[in-house]
Structure formats: C-alpha cells, structure tokens
Coordinates of C-alpha atoms in Angstrom, one line a residue:
M1 CA 59.1 -123.3 15.4
K2 CA 55.6 -123.7 14.1
F3 CA 54.2 -123.5 17.6
T4 CA 56.2 -120.4 18.4
A5 CA 55.1 -118.6 15.3
T6 CA 51.5 -119.5 15.8
V7 CA 51.5 -118.3 19.4
C8 CA 53.2 -115.0 18.5
F9 CA 50.7 -114.5 15.6
F10 CA 47.6 -114.9 17.7
L11 CA 49.1 -112.8 20.6
F12 CA 49.5 -109.9 18.2
F13 CA 46.0 -110.5 16.7
F14 CA 44.0 -110.6 19.9
T15 CA 45.9 -107.7 21.5
N16 CA 44.8 -105.6 18.6
L17 CA 41.1 -106.2 18.9
S18 CA 40.9 -103.5 21.5
A19 CA 42.7 -100.9 19.4
Q20 CA 40.7 -97.6 19.0
V21 CA 40.0 -95.6 15.9
Q22 CA 40.9 -92.0 16.3
F23 CA 38.3 -89.3 17.3
Q24 CA 38.7 -86.2 15.2
K25 CA 37.4 -82.7 15.4
G26 CA 34.1 -81.9 13.7
Y27 CA 30.5 -81.1 14.5
I28 CA 27.0 -82.7 14.5
I29 CA 23.9 -80.9 13.3
K30 CA 21.1 -81.2 15.8
N31 CA 17.9 -79.0 15.8
N32 CA 19.5 -76.9 13.1
Q33 CA 22.5 -76.1 15.3
E34 CA 26.1 -77.1 14.7
I35 CA 27.5 -78.7 17.9
E36 CA 31.3 -78.9 18.0
C37 CA 32.6 -82.3 19.2
L38 CA 35.0 -85.2 18.5
I39 CA 33.7 -87.8 16.0
K40 CA 35.1 -91.3 15.6
N41 CA 36.4 -91.5 12.1
N42 CA 35.7 -95.0 10.7
D43 CA 36.5 -93.7 7.2
W44 CA 33.2 -95.1 5.8
T45 CA 33.1 -96.3 2.2
G46 CA 29.3 -96.1 2.2
L47 CA 26.8 -94.2 4.2
P48 CA 27.2 -94.4 8.0
L49 CA 24.3 -95.9 9.8
E50 CA 25.5 -94.7 13.2
I51 CA 28.3 -92.6 14.6
E52 CA 30.1 -92.3 17.9
Y53 CA 31.1 -88.8 19.3
R54 CA 32.0 -87.0 22.5
E55 CA 32.1 -83.4 23.5
S56 CA 35.7 -83.6 24.8
D57 CA 38.6 -86.0 25.1
T58 CA 37.4 -87.0 28.6
A59 CA 33.7 -86.9 28.0
K60 CA 31.5 -90.0 27.7
I61 CA 31.1 -91.5 24.2
K62 CA 27.6 -91.0 22.7
K63 CA 26.0 -92.6 19.7
A64 CA 23.7 -91.1 17.1
N65 CA 22.0 -92.1 13.9
V66 CA 19.9 -90.5 11.2
E67 CA 16.9 -90.3 13.6
D68 CA 18.9 -88.3 16.2
I69 CA 20.8 -85.8 14.1
N70 CA 20.5 -83.9 10.8
G71 CA 24.1 -84.4 9.7
F72 CA 27.7 -84.3 10.7
K73 CA 31.1 -83.2 9.4
I74 CA 34.7 -84.3 10.3
Y75 CA 37.0 -81.4 9.5
N76 CA 39.6 -81.8 6.7
T77 CA 38.1 -85.0 5.4
N78 CA 35.6 -86.0 2.8
H79 CA 33.2 -87.1 5.6
Y80 CA 30.3 -84.5 5.4
Y81 CA 26.8 -85.9 5.6
K82 CA 23.4 -84.2 5.7
K83 CA 20.0 -85.7 6.2
Y84 CA 17.2 -85.3 3.6
T85 CA 13.9 -86.9 2.8
F86 CA 13.9 -87.6 -0.9
S87 CA 12.5 -89.8 -3.7
I88 CA 14.9 -92.3 -5.3
N89 CA 14.5 -94.4 -8.4
E90 CA 16.9 -97.3 -7.8
N91 CA 18.8 -98.8 -10.7
D92 CA 18.1 -102.5 -10.6
D93 CA 19.1 -103.4 -14.1
S94 CA 15.5 -104.0 -15.2
N95 CA 12.8 -102.1 -17.1
N96 CA 10.8 -101.7 -13.9
V97 CA 10.5 -98.3 -12.2
N98 CA 11.3 -98.6 -8.6
T99 CA 10.7 -95.2 -6.9
K100 CA 10.4 -94.8 -3.2
T101 CA 10.6 -92.0 -0.6
I102 CA 13.2 -92.4 2.1
T103 CA 15.0 -90.3 4.8
S104 CA 18.7 -90.8 4.9
F105 CA 22.1 -89.2 5.1
L106 CA 23.6 -88.0 1.8
N107 CA 27.4 -87.6 1.3
V108 CA 28.1 -84.0 0.3
L109 CA 30.6 -83.9 -2.6
V110 CA 30.4 -80.3 -3.7
E111 CA 28.8 -77.5 -1.6
G112 CA 28.0 -74.1 -3.2
H113 CA 25.1 -72.3 -4.9
V114 CA 24.4 -75.8 -6.3
N115 CA 25.2 -78.8 -4.1
L116 CA 26.1 -82.3 -5.3
F117 CA 25.4 -85.4 -3.2
Q118 CA 26.0 -89.1 -3.4
Y119 CA 23.9 -91.9 -2.0
K120 CA 25.5 -95.3 -1.3
G121 CA 28.0 -95.0 -4.1
Y122 CA 25.6 -95.5 -7.0
A123 CA 23.1 -92.5 -7.1
F124 CA 23.7 -88.8 -7.3
F125 CA 21.5 -85.9 -6.2
Y126 CA 21.6 -82.1 -6.5
E127 CA 20.1 -79.2 -4.6
I128 CA 19.9 -75.5 -5.7
N129 CA 20.5 -72.7 -3.3
N130 CA 20.1 -74.9 -0.1
S131 CA 16.4 -75.1 -0.8
G132 CA 16.0 -78.5 0.9
D133 CA 14.5 -79.8 -2.3
V134 CA 16.9 -82.6 -3.3
K135 CA 16.4 -84.2 -6.7
Q136 CA 18.0 -87.3 -8.1
L137 CA 20.1 -87.2 -11.3
L138 CA 18.5 -90.1 -13.1
Y139 CA 20.5 -92.7 -14.8
K140 CA 19.5 -96.3 -15.5
K141 CA 20.8 -99.5 -17.1
S142 CA 18.4 -102.1 -18.3
K143 CA 18.1 -105.0 -20.7
N144 CA 16.1 -104.7 -24.0
F145 CA 14.1 -107.5 -25.7
E146 CA 17.4 -108.7 -27.3
N147 CA 19.0 -108.9 -23.9
K148 CA 21.4 -106.1 -24.7
T149 CA 22.3 -103.4 -22.1
V150 CA 20.6 -100.1 -22.7
E151 CA 21.5 -96.9 -20.8
D152 CA 19.1 -94.1 -20.0
Y153 CA 20.9 -90.8 -19.7
T154 CA 18.1 -88.7 -18.3
F155 CA 20.5 -86.9 -16.0
R156 CA 22.1 -85.1 -19.0
K157 CA 18.7 -83.6 -19.9
Q158 CA 18.2 -82.6 -16.2
I159 CA 21.5 -80.8 -16.2
F160 CA 20.9 -79.1 -19.5
D161 CA 17.4 -77.9 -18.4
N162 CA 18.3 -76.8 -14.9
L163 CA 22.1 -76.3 -14.6
N164 CA 23.3 -75.2 -18.0
Y165 CA 25.0 -71.8 -18.3
E166 CA 26.3 -69.4 -20.9
G167 CA 29.8 -70.1 -21.9
N168 CA 29.7 -73.7 -20.8
S169 CA 32.9 -75.5 -22.0
I170 CA 31.8 -79.0 -20.9
N171 CA 29.9 -81.1 -23.4
I172 CA 26.8 -82.2 -21.4
R173 CA 26.1 -84.9 -24.1
T174 CA 29.3 -86.8 -23.2
L175 CA 29.0 -86.5 -19.4
K176 CA 29.3 -89.9 -17.7
Y177 CA 27.4 -90.9 -14.6
I178 CA 30.5 -91.1 -12.5
K179 CA 31.8 -89.1 -9.5
N180 CA 34.7 -87.2 -11.1
D181 CA 32.7 -86.1 -14.2
L182 CA 29.8 -84.7 -12.1
I183 CA 32.1 -83.1 -9.6
N184 CA 33.9 -81.3 -12.4
Y185 CA 30.7 -80.0 -13.9
F186 CA 29.3 -78.8 -10.6
I187 CA 32.5 -77.0 -9.8
E188 CA 32.4 -75.2 -13.1
Y189 CA 28.8 -74.3 -12.7
N190 CA 29.4 -72.8 -9.2
K191 CA 32.4 -70.8 -10.6
N192 CA 30.2 -69.4 -13.4
Q193 CA 27.6 -68.3 -10.7
N194 CA 30.4 -66.6 -8.8
S195 CA 29.6 -68.8 -5.9
T196 CA 32.0 -69.9 -3.2
Y197 CA 32.2 -73.7 -3.2
I198 CA 34.0 -76.5 -1.5
N199 CA 35.0 -79.8 -3.2
Y200 CA 35.0 -82.3 -0.3
N201 CA 36.1 -85.1 -2.6
A202 CA 39.5 -83.3 -2.7
Y203 CA 40.0 -84.3 1.0
K204 CA 39.6 -88.0 0.1
R205 CA 42.6 -90.1 0.9
K206 CA 44.6 -91.4 -2.1
I207 CA 46.8 -94.5 -2.5
K208 CA 50.1 -93.9 -0.7
I209 CA 53.3 -95.7 -1.7
N210 CA 55.9 -96.4 1.0
F211 CA 59.4 -97.7 0.3
S212 CA 61.2 -99.4 3.3
P213 CA 64.5 -101.3 3.4
F214 CA 64.9 -103.8 6.2
V215 CA 67.4 -106.1 7.9
G216 CA 66.9 -109.0 10.1
I217 CA 67.8 -112.4 11.5
G218 CA 66.3 -115.7 10.3
F219 CA 66.1 -119.1 11.9
T220 CA 65.7 -121.5 9.0
N221 CA 65.0 -125.2 9.4
K222 CA 65.4 -127.6 6.4
R223 CA 64.1 -131.1 6.4
N224 CA 63.6 -133.9 3.9
D225 CA 61.2 -136.8 3.9
I226 CA 63.4 -139.4 2.1
M227 CA 62.3 -142.8 0.7
L228 CA 64.6 -145.5 2.1
Y229 CA 64.4 -149.1 1.2
K230 CA 64.9 -152.5 2.9
P231 CA 67.5 -154.4 0.8
S232 CA 66.5 -157.7 -0.6
T233 CA 68.7 -160.9 -0.5
T234 CA 69.5 -160.3 -4.1
T235 CA 72.5 -158.0 -4.7
F236 CA 71.4 -154.8 -6.4
V237 CA 74.0 -152.7 -8.1
P238 CA 72.7 -149.8 -10.1
S239 CA 74.6 -148.2 -13.0
A240 CA 74.5 -144.7 -14.4
Q241 CA 72.7 -146.0 -17.4
Q242 CA 69.9 -147.5 -15.4
G243 CA 69.0 -144.3 -13.7
V244 CA 67.3 -144.2 -10.4
V245 CA 65.3 -147.3 -9.4
I246 CA 63.1 -147.6 -6.3
P247 CA 63.0 -151.1 -4.8
S248 CA 59.6 -152.5 -3.7
S249 CA 60.2 -152.3 0.1
I250 CA 60.4 -148.6 1.0
K251 CA 59.8 -146.4 4.0
S252 CA 59.7 -142.6 4.4
V253 CA 62.3 -141.2 6.9
E254 CA 62.7 -137.6 7.9
I255 CA 66.2 -136.2 7.7
D256 CA 66.5 -132.9 9.7
F257 CA 69.4 -130.8 8.5
G258 CA 69.0 -128.6 11.6
T259 CA 68.2 -124.9 12.2
S260 CA 70.6 -122.3 10.9
L261 CA 70.9 -118.7 12.1
S262 CA 71.4 -116.3 9.1
P263 CA 71.1 -112.7 8.1
V264 CA 68.1 -111.4 6.2
I265 CA 68.1 -108.2 4.0
G266 CA 65.5 -106.8 1.6
F267 CA 63.1 -104.0 0.9
E268 CA 59.4 -103.5 0.9
V269 CA 57.0 -101.5 -1.4
E270 CA 53.7 -100.9 0.3
A271 CA 50.5 -99.4 -1.2
L272 CA 48.2 -98.0 1.5
L273 CA 44.6 -98.1 0.2
P274 CA 42.4 -95.0 0.6
I275 CA 39.7 -96.8 2.6
N276 CA 39.1 -97.3 6.3
R277 CA 41.7 -94.7 7.3
N278 CA 44.5 -96.5 5.4
K279 CA 44.1 -99.7 7.4
W280 CA 44.5 -101.9 4.4
A281 CA 47.6 -102.3 2.3
F282 CA 49.1 -104.4 -0.4
F283 CA 52.8 -105.1 -0.2
I284 CA 55.7 -106.9 -1.8
N285 CA 59.0 -107.4 0.0
P286 CA 61.8 -109.2 -1.8
N287 CA 64.4 -110.5 0.6
L288 CA 67.6 -112.6 0.7
N289 CA 68.3 -115.2 3.4
W290 CA 71.7 -117.0 3.6
V291 CA 71.0 -120.5 4.9
K292 CA 73.6 -122.9 6.2
G293 CA 73.6 -126.5 5.0
N294 CA 74.5 -129.8 6.7
S295 CA 75.4 -133.4 5.8
F296 CA 74.9 -136.9 6.9
E297 CA 77.0 -140.0 6.1
N298 CA 76.5 -143.8 6.2
L299 CA 72.7 -143.6 6.8
E300 CA 71.2 -146.9 8.0
Y301 CA 67.8 -148.4 7.9
R302 CA 67.1 -151.3 10.2
N303 CA 70.9 -151.7 10.7
R304 CA 71.4 -152.1 7.0
N305 CA 72.7 -149.6 4.5
S306 CA 70.1 -147.5 2.7
Y307 CA 70.0 -147.0 -1.0
F308 CA 71.7 -143.6 -0.7
K309 CA 74.5 -143.6 1.8
D310 CA 75.4 -140.0 2.0
I311 CA 73.2 -136.9 1.9
E312 CA 74.5 -133.3 1.8
L313 CA 72.7 -130.0 1.8
S314 CA 75.0 -127.2 0.7
N315 CA 74.8 -123.6 1.9
F316 CA 72.3 -121.7 -0.2
L317 CA 70.8 -118.3 -0.8
L318 CA 67.1 -118.2 -0.3
I319 CA 65.5 -115.6 -2.6
D320 CA 62.0 -115.0 -1.2
V321 CA 59.4 -112.6 -2.8
P322 CA 56.2 -112.5 -0.7
V323 CA 53.2 -110.6 -2.2
G324 CA 50.3 -110.1 0.2
L325 CA 47.7 -108.1 2.1
R326 CA 48.2 -106.2 5.4
Y327 CA 45.8 -104.9 8.0
Y328 CA 46.6 -102.2 10.5
F329 CA 45.2 -101.7 14.0
Y330 CA 45.7 -98.2 15.4
L331 CA 46.9 -97.8 19.0
N332 CA 47.2 -94.0 18.9
T333 CA 48.2 -91.3 16.5
S334 CA 51.9 -92.4 16.4
S335 CA 51.8 -96.2 16.7
K336 CA 49.9 -99.2 15.2
I337 CA 50.1 -102.9 14.9
H338 CA 49.7 -104.9 11.7
I339 CA 49.1 -108.5 10.6
D340 CA 50.0 -109.8 7.2
I341 CA 49.4 -112.8 5.0
A342 CA 51.2 -113.3 1.7
Y343 CA 51.9 -115.9 -1.0
D344 CA 55.6 -116.5 -1.5
F345 CA 57.5 -116.9 -4.7
L346 CA 60.8 -118.7 -4.0
L347 CA 62.8 -117.8 -7.0
N348 CA 65.5 -120.5 -6.5
D349 CA 63.4 -123.2 -4.8
K350 CA 64.6 -125.8 -7.3
K351 CA 68.2 -125.4 -6.1
N352 CA 67.6 -125.7 -2.4
T353 CA 67.6 -129.5 -2.5
P354 CA 70.0 -132.0 -1.0
T355 CA 72.5 -134.1 -2.9
F356 CA 72.3 -137.9 -2.6
R357 CA 75.5 -140.0 -3.0
D358 CA 76.6 -143.6 -3.0
S359 CA 79.5 -145.5 -4.4
Y360 CA 78.2 -145.4 -7.9
F361 CA 76.6 -142.0 -8.6
E362 CA 75.5 -138.6 -7.4
Y363 CA 71.9 -137.5 -7.6
N364 CA 70.5 -134.0 -7.1
P365 CA 66.6 -134.0 -7.5
D366 CA 64.9 -130.8 -8.7
A367 CA 61.7 -129.6 -7.1
K368 CA 58.7 -131.1 -8.9
K369 CA 55.6 -129.6 -7.3
I370 CA 55.1 -126.9 -4.7
K371 CA 52.5 -128.0 -2.2
S372 CA 52.3 -124.9 0.0
N373 CA 54.0 -121.6 0.1
F374 CA 52.5 -119.0 2.4
T375 CA 53.8 -116.7 5.0
V376 CA 52.2 -114.9 7.9
S377 CA 53.6 -112.0 10.0
A378 CA 52.8 -109.4 12.6
G379 CA 54.6 -106.2 13.6
Y380 CA 54.6 -102.9 15.4
S381 CA 55.0 -99.6 13.6
F382 CA 56.0 -96.3 15.3
N383 CA 55.9 -92.8 14.0
K384 CA 55.3 -93.9 10.4
K385 CA 59.0 -94.6 10.2
Y386 CA 60.1 -97.6 12.2
D387 CA 58.7 -101.1 12.1
V388 CA 59.7 -104.3 13.9
S389 CA 58.1 -107.6 12.8
I390 CA 58.1 -111.3 13.2
N391 CA 57.6 -113.4 10.0
Y392 CA 56.9 -117.1 9.5
L393 CA 57.4 -119.0 6.3
N394 CA 56.3 -122.6 5.8
Y395 CA 57.2 -124.3 2.5
T396 CA 57.0 -127.8 1.0
N397 CA 57.8 -129.3 -2.4
T398 CA 58.1 -132.7 -4.0
Q399 CA 61.2 -134.0 -5.6
N400 CA 61.0 -136.8 -8.2
N401 CA 59.2 -139.2 -5.8
Y402 CA 62.4 -139.7 -3.7
S403 CA 62.1 -136.8 -1.3
D404 CA 59.7 -134.2 0.0
S405 CA 61.6 -131.1 0.9
K406 CA 60.3 -129.0 3.8
M407 CA 61.5 -125.7 5.0
S408 CA 60.3 -123.3 7.7
C409 CA 61.8 -119.9 8.5
L410 CA 61.1 -117.6 11.5
S411 CA 62.7 -114.2 11.1
F412 CA 62.8 -111.0 13.0
R413 CA 63.1 -107.8 11.0
L414 CA 63.7 -104.1 11.5
K415 CA 62.3 -101.8 8.8
Y416 CA 62.8 -98.1 8.1
T417 CA 60.3 -96.2 5.9
I418 CA 61.7 -93.6 3.5
N419 CA 59.0 -91.1 2.6

C-alpha cells in the first residue's frame, strides 16, 4: 500500500510540473505606446523582474524586463506597474541614511490627479499630475542610544505640506505607514480635487472560503508489532493482582489484521490564499472511516504458546481530522491538479487497539505515544465544483511497551464544492 501511494503521489506531482499559468488580456507600455497583448499572470507578491507576453493566443511567447518596457497592466487585476527613475531612502532599522537612485517598476495602487505607488512591499511613493517626478513618502524605524525603537513619521509632514486640502476629515497626525491608510487618504484627496481615480488595490484577490462535502472508499490496514516471549522451564502463572509482567526472553512479532474495505464520509473547509493566483490554500477535512476488525487464536512462538494466546481487533470508527497545506497546478481555466500535506489528529486513536486474552485475564492497552501521523494526497479539480482525490495516511503509536500499533489507509474520495 505504501508503494502504491508513493507512486501515485509522484505521478501526480511530476505531471503537474508542465502546467501553465493563464495568459490574460492587458497591455505593455513601450516607447510611450500601449500595446495590447496577453500577459502571463504570475500573481506577483513583489515587483516582477521579468514578464512573459504574446500578441495573440497562437503567437510566440516573448519576454520583457524593466529595460525593455516602461510598464504593463493586466486588466481587472491589481497588477499595474510603471517604470520610474527615483531616489529611495531604504529603511534598514538603523540611524544611517541610505539613499540611492534606481530605475524600477512601481506598483500603481491609486491613479488619479495624485498617484500612489508601492515599492517591494515596504516603501510608498507619490506623483502629482503625472509629472514623472516621483517622491518617496518617508518613514523610518531605528534604534536610539537606549536600544529602543524610534519611528520617524516624516511622511505625515510631506502629506500635510503637499497633499492637504480644505475640509479634510482624515487626521494626518494619526496616519499609519500602511497600504490601507495611505490608499484611503489618496482616494479622499482625489475626490476633493474632483479627479477621476482608480483604486487598483480593490482588484486584489481576497481569501476565499470553500465548503465541500465528500464521500469515498478506504482501504485500511491495521498491524501490531507484539512482544512475545519464549517460556522458561519454570511454570509462570500471572494473576490479576500481579498486573502484566514481561519475561526476559522476548521477541517482536508483527500481527497483520488484514486490509478492510470501508466507506469514508466527511467535509472540507478550504481557505484559498490571495497570492500566486490562489494556488495556495489551507484546509481541514474531518472524516469518518468505518474499519473492520479481525482476530487470531492460539498464537504460537517456536511451537510453544505465547504469553497472550488470543488477540482480537474489534470493528472501530476512525475519526480523522487532517489540517494541512495545499498547492494547485492550473491545467487550463476550468481544471487543475493539487497536492496536499497535512498533520492528522486521530480523535479516537486510543480506542483503536487490539484486545489481548489468555486463560486468566483480558488486557486492552491504550496508545501511549504517537510516533508519526501525517497524510499526503493528490487530486484533480474540475470547473471549481468537482474534485476526485487519492489520500494516504500512515500512523504509528506505542502501547505500554507490549505493542506498537501501525495503521495505513489509502482512500479515494469524490468531493463537491458548495459556493
């Protein structure tokens, strides 16, 4: 079962390496002209160093960087970048002034009479009336002589001196150097100037929650490594008061209770993250798996009776709650493949243990220490509604020094997403 699951996992993984990110409509700015094209949307979290584009669906893919073009935009997204040459004072958490002049793309956040830009997620710039003169909104953290953090809010004075307006309802003295605060202020300023404006940050993807019930079939194998002993010449008869005693001559023997076919039902809550075109997601999918037990009688070790004669594993309900991370590979606009890894919480793992019996007493050990408890899976999703997946769980725990309980489960599931 382990081999089968591993092969299936890697087949899914390597198949997906060739999956393509979608090309979307937009334009590049070259020689001050907007050239309509299709741009590969990598959903950048920082500034793109290079882009891929083509003039039509069948045209050859071309590459461009900040030296080749003056900017680009992907329609109906927050990906709008323009090239500028500007001075930047980098915040390096010190008292040193580190100013340099660079040429780079800036991410356009608000466009209007006054434009707001962001550079690499930590610095903000503004431009008045598309003058080409881009100035940094200055903010700095540093350590004083007492090693305490000191904040320099120079950007508030810049806004007050250059972008204040009559009837301003936003308190500049409390503005924070964060994207939402600055965007709100620049929107209000453009409104006051009766300027048409666009808030490109409004196009940014947000966390999306999906709820999906699923059904499936599980192949569950239960095994126990049991400590058996070689009886001595002295008769040993334990009593209930003595408890469990391990003789000195012992050997670990694996008892395989077999593989059972059982139904699996559950539901999944998935949180698609607003990065990299929703390729990453966190998920939790509690599920129930009915597992069939088995029993063995008159166990022998070297043709002699073992300490425990009979072992029985009752039917049990496996309550499994995986919590993990998922990554999607897009095949086209309607289908994608995903791989998952999760940590499993088996809520009733202490009950899924065999019962040991002999002529004198019955013993049912509880799980003592979980050694490993992870699951991997891969699946195919279609039309944002349907998903079929293969899931593999491998689990081990220790039971009071007598038995190591091992369980593996390979399941096939069909999931339906309710939006």
